[in-house]
PDB file of C-alpha atoms in Angstrom:
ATOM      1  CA  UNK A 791      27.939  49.154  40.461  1.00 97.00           C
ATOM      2  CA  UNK A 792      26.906  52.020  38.195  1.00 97.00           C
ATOM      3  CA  UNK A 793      29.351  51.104  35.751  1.00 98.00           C
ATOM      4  CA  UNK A 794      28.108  47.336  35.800  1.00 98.00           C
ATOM      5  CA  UNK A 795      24.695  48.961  35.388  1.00 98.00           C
ATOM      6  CA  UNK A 796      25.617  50.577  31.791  1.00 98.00           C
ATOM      7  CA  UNK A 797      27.341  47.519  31.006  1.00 98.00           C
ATOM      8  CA  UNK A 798      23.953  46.237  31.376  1.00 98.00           C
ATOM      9  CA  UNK A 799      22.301  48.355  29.379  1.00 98.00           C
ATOM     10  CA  UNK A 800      24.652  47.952  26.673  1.00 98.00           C
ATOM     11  CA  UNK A 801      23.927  44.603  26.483  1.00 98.00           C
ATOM     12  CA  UNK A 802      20.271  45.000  26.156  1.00 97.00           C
ATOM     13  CA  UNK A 803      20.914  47.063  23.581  1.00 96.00           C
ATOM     14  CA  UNK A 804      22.833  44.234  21.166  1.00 96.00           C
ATOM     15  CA  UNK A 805      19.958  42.026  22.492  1.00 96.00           C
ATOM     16  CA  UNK A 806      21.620  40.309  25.156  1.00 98.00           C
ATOM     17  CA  UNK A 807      20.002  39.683  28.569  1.00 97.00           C
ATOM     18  CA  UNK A 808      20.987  43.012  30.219  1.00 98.00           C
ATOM     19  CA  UNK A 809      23.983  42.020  32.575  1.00 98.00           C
ATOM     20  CA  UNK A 810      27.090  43.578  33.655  1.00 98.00           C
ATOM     21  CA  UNK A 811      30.013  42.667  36.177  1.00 98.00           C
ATOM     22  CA  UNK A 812      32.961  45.033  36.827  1.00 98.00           C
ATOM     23  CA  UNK A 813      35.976  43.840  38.532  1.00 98.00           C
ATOM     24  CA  UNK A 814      37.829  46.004  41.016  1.00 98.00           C
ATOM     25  CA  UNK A 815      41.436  45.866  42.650  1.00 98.00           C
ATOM     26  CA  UNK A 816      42.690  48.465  44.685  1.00 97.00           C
ATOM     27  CA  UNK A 817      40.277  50.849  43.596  1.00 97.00           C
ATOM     28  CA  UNK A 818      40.554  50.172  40.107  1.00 98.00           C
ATOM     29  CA  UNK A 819      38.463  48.539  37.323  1.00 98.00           C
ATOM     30  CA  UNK A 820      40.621  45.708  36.152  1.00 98.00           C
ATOM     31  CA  UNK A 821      37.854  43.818  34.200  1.00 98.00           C
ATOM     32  CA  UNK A 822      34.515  44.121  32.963  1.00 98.00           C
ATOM     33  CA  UNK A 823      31.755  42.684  31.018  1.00 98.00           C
ATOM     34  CA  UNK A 824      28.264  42.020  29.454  1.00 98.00           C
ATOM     35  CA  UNK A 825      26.202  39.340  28.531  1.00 98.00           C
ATOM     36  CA  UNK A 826      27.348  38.019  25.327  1.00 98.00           C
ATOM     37  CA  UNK A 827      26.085  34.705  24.377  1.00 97.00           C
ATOM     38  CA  UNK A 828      24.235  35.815  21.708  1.00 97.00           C
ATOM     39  CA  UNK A 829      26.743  37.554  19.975  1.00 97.00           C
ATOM     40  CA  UNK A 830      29.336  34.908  20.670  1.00 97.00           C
ATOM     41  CA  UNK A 831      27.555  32.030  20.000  1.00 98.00           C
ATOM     42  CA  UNK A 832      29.009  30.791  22.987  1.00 98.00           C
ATOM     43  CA  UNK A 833      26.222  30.045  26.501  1.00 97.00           C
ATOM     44  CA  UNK A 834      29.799  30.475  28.710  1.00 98.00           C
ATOM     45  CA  UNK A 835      29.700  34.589  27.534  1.00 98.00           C
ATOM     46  CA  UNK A 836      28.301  35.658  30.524  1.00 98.00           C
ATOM     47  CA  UNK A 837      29.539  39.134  31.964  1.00 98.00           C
ATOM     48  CA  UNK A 838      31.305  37.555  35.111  1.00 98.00           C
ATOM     49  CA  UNK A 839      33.245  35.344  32.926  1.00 98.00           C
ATOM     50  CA  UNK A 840      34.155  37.572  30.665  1.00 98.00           C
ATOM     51  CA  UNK A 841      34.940  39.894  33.347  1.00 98.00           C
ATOM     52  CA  UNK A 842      37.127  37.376  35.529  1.00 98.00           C
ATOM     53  CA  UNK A 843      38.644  36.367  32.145  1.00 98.00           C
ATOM     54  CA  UNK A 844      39.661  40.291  31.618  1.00 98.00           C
ATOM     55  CA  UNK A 845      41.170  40.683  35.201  1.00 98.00           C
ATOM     56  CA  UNK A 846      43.197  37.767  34.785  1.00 98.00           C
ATOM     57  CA  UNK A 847      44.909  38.314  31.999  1.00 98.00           C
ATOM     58  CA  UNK A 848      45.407  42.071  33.313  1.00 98.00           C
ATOM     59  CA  UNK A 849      47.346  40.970  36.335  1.00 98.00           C
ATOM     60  CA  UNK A 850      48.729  38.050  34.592  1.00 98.00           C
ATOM     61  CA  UNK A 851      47.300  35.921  37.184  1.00 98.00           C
ATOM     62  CA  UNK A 852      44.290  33.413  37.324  1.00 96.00           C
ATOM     63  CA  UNK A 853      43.940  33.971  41.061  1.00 97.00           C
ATOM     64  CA  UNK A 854      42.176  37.206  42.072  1.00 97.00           C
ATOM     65  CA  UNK A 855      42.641  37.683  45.285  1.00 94.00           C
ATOM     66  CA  UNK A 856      41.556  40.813  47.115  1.00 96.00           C
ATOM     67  CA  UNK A 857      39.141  41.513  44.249  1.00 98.00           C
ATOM     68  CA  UNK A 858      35.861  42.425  44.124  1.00 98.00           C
ATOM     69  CA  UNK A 859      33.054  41.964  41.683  1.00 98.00           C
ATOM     70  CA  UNK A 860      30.424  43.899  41.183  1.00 98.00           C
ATOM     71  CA  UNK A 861      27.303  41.864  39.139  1.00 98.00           C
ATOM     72  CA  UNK A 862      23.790  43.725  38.441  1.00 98.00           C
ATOM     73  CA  UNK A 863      22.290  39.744  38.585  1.00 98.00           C
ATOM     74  CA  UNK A 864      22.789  36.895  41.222  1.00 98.00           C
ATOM     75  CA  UNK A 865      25.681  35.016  39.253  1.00 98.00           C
ATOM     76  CA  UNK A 866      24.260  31.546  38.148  1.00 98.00           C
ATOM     77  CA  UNK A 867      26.409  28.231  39.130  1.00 96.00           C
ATOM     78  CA  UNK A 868      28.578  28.247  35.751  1.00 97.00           C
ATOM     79  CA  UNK A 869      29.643  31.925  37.248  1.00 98.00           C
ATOM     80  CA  UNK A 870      29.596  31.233  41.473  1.00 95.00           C
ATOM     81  CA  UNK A 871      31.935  28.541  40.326  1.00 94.00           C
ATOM     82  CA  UNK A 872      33.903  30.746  38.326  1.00 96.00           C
ATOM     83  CA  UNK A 873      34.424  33.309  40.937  1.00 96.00           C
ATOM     84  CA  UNK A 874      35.298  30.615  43.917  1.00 93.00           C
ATOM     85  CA  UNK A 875      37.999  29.126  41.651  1.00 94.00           C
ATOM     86  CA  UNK A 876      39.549  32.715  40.783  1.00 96.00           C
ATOM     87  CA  UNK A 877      39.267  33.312  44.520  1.00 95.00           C
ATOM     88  CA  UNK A 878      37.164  36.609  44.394  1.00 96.00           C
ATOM     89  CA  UNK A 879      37.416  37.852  47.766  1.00 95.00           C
ATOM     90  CA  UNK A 880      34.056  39.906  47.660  1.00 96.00           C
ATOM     91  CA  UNK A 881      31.034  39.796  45.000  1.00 97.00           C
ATOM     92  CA  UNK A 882      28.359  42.228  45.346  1.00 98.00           C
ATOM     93  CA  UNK A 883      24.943  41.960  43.081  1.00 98.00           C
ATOM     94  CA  UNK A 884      22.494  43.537  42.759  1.00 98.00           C
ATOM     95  CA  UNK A 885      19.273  41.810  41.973  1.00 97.00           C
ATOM     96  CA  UNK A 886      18.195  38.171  43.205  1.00 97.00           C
ATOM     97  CA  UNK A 887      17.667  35.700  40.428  1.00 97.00           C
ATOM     98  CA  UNK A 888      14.808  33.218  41.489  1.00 95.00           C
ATOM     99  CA  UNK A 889      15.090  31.413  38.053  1.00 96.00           C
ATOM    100  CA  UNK A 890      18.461  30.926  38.087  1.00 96.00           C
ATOM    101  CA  UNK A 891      20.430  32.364  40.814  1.00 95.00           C
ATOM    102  CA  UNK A 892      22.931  30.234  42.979  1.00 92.00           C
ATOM    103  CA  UNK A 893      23.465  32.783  45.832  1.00 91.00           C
ATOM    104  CA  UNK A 894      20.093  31.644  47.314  1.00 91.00           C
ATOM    105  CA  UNK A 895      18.308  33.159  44.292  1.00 91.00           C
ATOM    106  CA  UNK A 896      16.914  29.952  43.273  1.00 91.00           C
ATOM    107  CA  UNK A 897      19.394  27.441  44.916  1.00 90.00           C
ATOM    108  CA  UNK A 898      22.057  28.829  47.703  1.00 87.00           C
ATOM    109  CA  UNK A 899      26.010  27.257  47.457  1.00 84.00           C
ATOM    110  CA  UNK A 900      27.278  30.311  49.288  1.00 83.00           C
ATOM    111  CA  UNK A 901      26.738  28.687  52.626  1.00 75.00           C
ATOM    112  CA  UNK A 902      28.783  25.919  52.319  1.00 61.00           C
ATOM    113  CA  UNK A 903      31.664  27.084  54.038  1.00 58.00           C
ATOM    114  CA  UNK A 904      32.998  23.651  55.190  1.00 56.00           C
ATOM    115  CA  UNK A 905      33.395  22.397  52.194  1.00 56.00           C
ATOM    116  CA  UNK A 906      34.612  24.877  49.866  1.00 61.00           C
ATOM    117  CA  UNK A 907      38.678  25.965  50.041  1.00 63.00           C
ATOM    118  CA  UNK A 908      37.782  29.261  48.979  1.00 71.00           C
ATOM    119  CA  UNK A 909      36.010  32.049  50.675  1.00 77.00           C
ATOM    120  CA  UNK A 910      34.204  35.098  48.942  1.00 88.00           C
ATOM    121  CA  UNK A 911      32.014  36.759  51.130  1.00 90.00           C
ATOM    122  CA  UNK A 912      28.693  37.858  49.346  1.00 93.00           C
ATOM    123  CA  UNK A 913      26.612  41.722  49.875  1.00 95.00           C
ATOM    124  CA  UNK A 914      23.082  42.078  47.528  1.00 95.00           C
ATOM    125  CA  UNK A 915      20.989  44.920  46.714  1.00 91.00           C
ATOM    126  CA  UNK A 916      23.049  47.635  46.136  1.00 94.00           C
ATOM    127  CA  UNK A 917      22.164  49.009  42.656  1.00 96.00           C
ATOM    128  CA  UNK A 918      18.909  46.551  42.579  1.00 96.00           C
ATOM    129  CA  UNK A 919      15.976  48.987  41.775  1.00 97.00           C
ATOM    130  CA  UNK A 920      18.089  50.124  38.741  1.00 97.00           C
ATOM    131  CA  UNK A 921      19.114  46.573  37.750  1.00 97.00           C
ATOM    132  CA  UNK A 922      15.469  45.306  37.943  1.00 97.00           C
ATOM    133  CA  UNK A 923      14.531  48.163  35.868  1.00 98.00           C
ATOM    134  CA  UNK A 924      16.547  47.335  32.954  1.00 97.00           C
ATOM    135  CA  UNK A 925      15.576  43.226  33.064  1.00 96.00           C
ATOM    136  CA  UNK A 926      12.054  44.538  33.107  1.00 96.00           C
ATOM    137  CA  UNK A 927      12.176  46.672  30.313  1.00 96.00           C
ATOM    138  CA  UNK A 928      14.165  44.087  28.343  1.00 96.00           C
ATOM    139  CA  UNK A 929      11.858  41.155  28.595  1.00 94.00           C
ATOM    140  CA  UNK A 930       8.587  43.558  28.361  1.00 93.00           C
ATOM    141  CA  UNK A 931      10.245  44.451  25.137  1.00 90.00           C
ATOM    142  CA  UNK A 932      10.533  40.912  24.193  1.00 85.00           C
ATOM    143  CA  UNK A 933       7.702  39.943  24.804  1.00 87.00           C
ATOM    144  CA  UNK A 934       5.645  42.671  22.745  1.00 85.00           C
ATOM    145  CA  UNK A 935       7.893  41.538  20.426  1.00 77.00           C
ATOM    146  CA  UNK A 936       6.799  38.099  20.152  1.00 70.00           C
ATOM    147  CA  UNK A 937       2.970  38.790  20.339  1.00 58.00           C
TER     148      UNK A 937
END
């Protein structure tokens, strides 16, 4: 998570909304990223995706099974669906998102275990004082910014 965390920070730093996501595979990073839909021009550039994007072409395989991700924010829909149809076996986050979360954040599709093929089983809080840190900052800088 700590590496997600300066991910993060980077991100704030090119003006991005301050989020990272590490993959990990047997105890190795295999992909990583930070909010970058600003500097793409592109509202899909968010550090999950570019992060599950990253792993797969590092294994040479769209499916990551037995993976874990590691996210400083509750991934939004665009990325839960992301991560059920790489098949990420575990996601851990570290900060709810009530604006925009789909882990229960603002809406919860993790519970729908009947329905969906894939499983990823889903841990929050771990690295969450840090993470809510950084947003805070951010947006307080923003703000001042705008008045």
């Amino acid at each position: 998570m700590q590496i997600a965390l300066t991910l993060a920070k980077n991100a704030a730093k090119n003006n991005e909304v301050p989020v990272g996501a590490v993959i990990v595979l047997d105890n190795k990073i295999i992909g990583s990223g930070k909010n970058q839909t600003i500097a793409n021009s592109d509202p899909c550039a968010h550090a999950e995706i570019i992060a599950i994007r990253e792993a797969g072409k590092v294994i040479g395989n769209y499916r990551l099974n037995k993976c874990e991700l590691f996210v400083t924010l509750e991934p939004c829909l665009m990325c839960l669906g992301a991560i059920i149809n790489s098949r990420i076996s575990k996601v851990t986050y570290a900060l709810t998102d009530p604006k925009f979360g789909a882990c229960g954040g603002f809406i919860n599709l993790i519970d729908t275990k009947k329905v969906l093929c894939h499983h990823t089983t889903f841990t929050k809080g771990i690295g969450e004082i840090e993470s809510k840190k950084i947003l805070q900052n951010f947006f307080q800088a923003k703000r001042k910014n705008i008045n």
